[in-house]
Amino acid sequence: MFDNEPDTPTYQTFVLGDSKIQYVANAFTLQEADRLFQGLLNHIPWQTASLSIAGNEHKLPRLQCWMADEGRTYSYSGLKLNPHPWYPDVLSIKARLKQLSGHSFNSVLLNLYRDGSDSVSWHADDEIELGTNPVIASVSLGAERILEFKPKLNLKVPKKRIVLGNGSILIMGKNLQNNWLHQLPKLSGYIAPRISLTFREHLFGETQK
Ligand SMILES: O=C(O)CCC(=O)C(=O)O
Ligand SMILES: [Mn+2]
């Protein structure tokens, strides 16, 4: 390691069609990222979610926790997630996100990938409660993983791959969820755990559940 190399945030922008992705490496120092990772691993009430497909139960290949203000229920793929109250370290991560990106969010889906066989398959975060043009930010803690993007329609465009490092932030800009899919593929070999916090702006309040 380069002991005297400063651990400062560095910004990179990727253009995908008419959408932009911003990647911030070192949004958290290694020390901060390691402490946050251990705290979340031990204190978040991680849950297994199952989908029912043709009458068969399929466990999702990752653990999850939906955290938001009271009443902001999240539904996707037939699952209905009731919000857990905010955990203090998640609020400080949200504050760093605001400071570095200028974006405010009111909810977050936390994912725990226990090893390389945990994953998220192709999808867009385009649920109705996120509005028509959502910005989604993903904070990465722990093992490095790859996020892949492909257009919903033009299948000739090659996949875009972005490596998500420990302590990084990835911001998927407007339009991306409308026109592109993303996935976090399985990896073989020994892969350490990773936690992601995917922050969203949830537009439905308690009265519109
Ligand atoms: O783990 C990630 O960085 C992405 C997860 C994701 O796409 C999601 O939770 O919707
Ligand atoms: Mn997603």
Coordinates of C-alpha atoms and ligand atoms in Angstrom, one line a residue:
M1 CA 0.0 0.0 0.0
F2 CA 1.0 3.6 -0.5
D3 CA 0.8 4.8 3.1
N4 CA 1.1 8.5 2.2
E5 CA -1.4 8.5 -0.6
P6 CA -4.4 10.6 0.4
D7 CA -7.7 8.8 0.7
T8 CA -9.7 11.6 -0.9
P9 CA -12.9 11.3 -3.0
T10 CA -12.4 11.1 -6.7
Y11 CA -15.2 11.6 -9.3
Q12 CA -15.7 9.8 -12.6
T13 CA -18.6 10.2 -15.0
F14 CA -19.8 7.5 -17.4
V15 CA -22.3 8.4 -20.2
L16 CA -24.7 5.6 -21.2
G17 CA -27.0 6.8 -24.1
D18 CA -28.8 9.9 -22.8
S19 CA -28.1 9.0 -19.1
K20 CA -25.2 9.6 -16.8
I21 CA -23.6 7.6 -14.0
Q22 CA -21.3 9.2 -11.5
Y23 CA -18.9 7.1 -9.6
V24 CA -17.1 8.5 -6.5
A25 CA -14.2 6.4 -5.3
N26 CA -13.0 6.9 -1.7
A27 CA -16.3 8.6 -0.7
F28 CA -15.5 7.0 2.7
T29 CA -11.9 6.4 4.0
L30 CA -10.9 2.8 4.3
Q31 CA -11.1 3.1 8.1
E32 CA -14.6 4.6 7.9
A33 CA -15.8 2.0 5.4
D34 CA -14.5 -0.9 7.5
R35 CA -16.1 0.4 10.7
L36 CA -19.4 1.0 8.9
F37 CA -19.3 -2.4 7.2
Q38 CA -18.8 -4.2 10.6
G39 CA -21.5 -2.2 12.3
L40 CA -24.1 -2.8 9.6
L41 CA -23.2 -6.4 9.3
N42 CA -23.8 -7.0 13.0
H43 CA -26.8 -4.6 13.7
I44 CA -29.0 -4.5 10.6
P45 CA -32.0 -6.9 10.9
W46 CA -31.1 -8.7 7.7
Q47 CA -34.0 -10.7 6.1
T48 CA -34.3 -13.4 3.6
A49 CA -37.0 -12.6 1.0
S50 CA -38.7 -15.3 -1.1
L51 CA -40.6 -14.9 -4.4
S52 CA -43.4 -17.3 -5.3
I53 CA -43.0 -18.4 -8.9
A54 CA -45.6 -20.8 -10.3
G55 CA -46.4 -21.9 -6.8
N56 CA -42.8 -22.5 -5.8
E57 CA -40.9 -20.5 -3.3
H58 CA -37.5 -19.1 -4.5
K59 CA -35.2 -17.4 -1.9
L60 CA -33.6 -14.2 -3.2
P61 CA -29.8 -14.8 -3.4
R62 CA -29.0 -12.0 -0.9
L63 CA -30.2 -10.6 2.4
Q64 CA -32.1 -7.3 2.6
C65 CA -33.5 -4.6 4.8
W66 CA -35.8 -1.7 3.7
M67 CA -35.3 1.4 5.8
A68 CA -37.4 4.5 5.5
D69 CA -39.7 6.9 7.3
E70 CA -42.8 5.2 8.8
G71 CA -45.4 4.3 6.2
R72 CA -43.1 4.2 3.2
T73 CA -43.8 0.6 2.1
Y74 CA -41.8 -0.7 -0.9
S75 CA -43.2 -3.2 -3.3
Y76 CA -41.3 -5.0 -6.1
S77 CA -41.5 -8.4 -7.8
G78 CA -44.6 -9.2 -5.7
L79 CA -42.8 -8.5 -2.4
K80 CA -44.0 -5.9 0.1
L81 CA -41.4 -4.5 2.4
N82 CA -42.4 -2.6 5.5
P83 CA -39.8 0.0 6.6
H84 CA -37.4 -0.4 9.5
P85 CA -36.6 2.7 11.4
W86 CA -33.5 4.6 10.5
Y87 CA -30.2 3.3 12.0
P88 CA -27.8 6.0 13.1
D89 CA -24.9 4.9 10.8
V90 CA -27.2 4.8 7.8
L91 CA -28.2 8.4 8.5
S92 CA -24.6 9.4 8.6
I93 CA -24.0 7.6 5.3
K94 CA -27.0 9.5 3.9
A95 CA -25.6 12.8 5.1
R96 CA -22.2 12.0 3.4
L97 CA -24.1 11.2 0.2
K98 CA -25.8 14.6 0.3
Q99 CA -22.6 16.4 1.0
L100 CA -20.7 14.7 -1.9
S101 CA -23.4 14.4 -4.5
G102 CA -26.0 17.1 -3.6
H103 CA -28.8 14.5 -3.7
S104 CA -31.3 13.9 -0.9
F105 CA -33.0 10.6 -0.3
N106 CA -35.7 9.5 2.1
S107 CA -35.4 5.7 1.9
V108 CA -32.8 2.9 1.3
L109 CA -32.7 -0.7 0.4
L110 CA -29.8 -2.4 2.1
N111 CA -28.4 -5.6 0.5
L112 CA -26.0 -8.1 2.0
Y113 CA -24.1 -10.3 -0.5
R114 CA -22.7 -13.0 1.7
D115 CA -20.3 -14.4 -1.0
G116 CA -19.9 -14.7 -4.8
S117 CA -23.1 -16.8 -5.1
D118 CA -25.2 -13.9 -3.9
S119 CA -26.3 -11.5 -6.7
V120 CA -29.0 -9.3 -8.2
S121 CA -30.3 -10.2 -11.6
W122 CA -31.2 -7.9 -14.5
H123 CA -33.7 -5.2 -13.4
A124 CA -34.5 -1.5 -13.4
D125 CA -35.5 0.3 -10.3
D126 CA -38.6 1.7 -11.9
E127 CA -41.3 1.0 -9.4
I128 CA -44.3 3.4 -9.3
E129 CA -43.4 4.7 -5.8
L130 CA -40.1 6.1 -7.1
G131 CA -41.7 8.4 -9.7
T132 CA -41.1 8.7 -13.4
N133 CA -37.4 9.6 -13.5
P134 CA -35.7 8.4 -10.3
V135 CA -32.1 9.0 -9.3
I136 CA -30.7 6.1 -7.3
A137 CA -27.4 6.1 -5.4
S138 CA -25.6 2.9 -4.3
V139 CA -23.0 3.0 -1.5
S140 CA -20.6 0.1 -1.4
L141 CA -18.9 -1.4 1.6
G142 CA -16.8 -4.5 1.8
A143 CA -15.7 -6.7 -1.1
E144 CA -15.3 -5.2 -4.6
R145 CA -18.1 -6.4 -7.0
I146 CA -19.1 -5.5 -10.6
L147 CA -22.3 -3.8 -11.7
E148 CA -23.3 -4.4 -15.3
F149 CA -25.6 -2.3 -17.5
K150 CA -27.4 -3.1 -20.7
P151 CA -30.0 -1.1 -22.6
K152 CA -33.6 -2.4 -22.4
L153 CA -34.1 -2.3 -26.1
N154 CA -30.9 -2.0 -28.3
L155 CA -29.4 -5.4 -27.6
K156 CA -26.4 -4.8 -29.9
V157 CA -24.9 -2.2 -27.5
P158 CA -22.2 -4.0 -25.4
K159 CA -22.7 -4.3 -21.7
K160 CA -21.0 -1.6 -19.6
R161 CA -19.2 -2.9 -16.5
I162 CA -18.3 -0.7 -13.5
V163 CA -16.2 -2.0 -10.6
L164 CA -17.7 -0.9 -7.2
G165 CA -14.9 -0.4 -4.7
N166 CA -15.1 -0.4 -0.9
G167 CA -16.3 3.0 0.4
S168 CA -17.5 4.2 -3.1
I169 CA -20.7 5.8 -4.2
L170 CA -22.4 5.2 -7.6
I171 CA -25.2 7.6 -8.7
M172 CA -27.5 6.4 -11.5
G173 CA -28.8 9.6 -13.0
K174 CA -32.2 10.5 -14.5
N175 CA -33.4 8.3 -17.5
L176 CA -31.2 5.4 -16.6
Q177 CA -34.0 3.3 -15.0
N178 CA -36.3 4.1 -18.0
N179 CA -33.8 2.9 -20.7
W180 CA -31.3 0.6 -19.0
L181 CA -31.2 -2.6 -16.9
H182 CA -28.5 -3.4 -14.3
Q183 CA -27.3 -6.5 -12.5
L184 CA -24.7 -7.6 -10.0
P185 CA -23.6 -11.0 -11.4
K186 CA -22.5 -14.0 -9.4
L187 CA -18.7 -14.6 -9.2
S188 CA -16.9 -17.8 -8.7
G189 CA -14.0 -18.4 -6.2
Y190 CA -13.6 -16.9 -2.8
I191 CA -15.5 -13.6 -2.6
A192 CA -15.8 -11.8 0.8
P193 CA -19.1 -10.2 1.8
R194 CA -20.3 -6.9 0.5
I195 CA -23.0 -4.5 1.7
S196 CA -24.7 -2.0 -0.6
L197 CA -27.1 0.7 0.4
T198 CA -29.2 1.8 -2.5
F199 CA -30.8 5.1 -1.6
R200 CA -34.0 6.2 -3.3
E201 CA -36.6 9.0 -3.1
H202 CA -39.9 7.3 -2.2
L203 CA -42.8 9.5 -3.3
F204 CA -45.7 7.8 -1.5
G205 CA -46.5 8.9 2.0
E206 CA -48.3 7.0 4.8
T207 CA -51.7 7.9 3.5
Q208 CA -51.1 6.5 0.0
K209 CA -49.9 3.0 0.9
Ligands
LIG1 O1 -25.8 -3.8 -4.8 C1 -25.8 -2.9 -5.6 O2 -25.0 -2.0 -5.8 C2 -27.0 -2.8 -6.5 C3 -28.3 -3.4 -5.9 C4 -29.5 -3.0 -6.7 O3 -29.5 -2.9 -7.9 C5 -30.8 -2.8 -6.0 O4 -30.8 -3.0 -4.8 O5 -31.7 -2.4 -6.7
MN2 MN -31.2 -1.8 -8.7

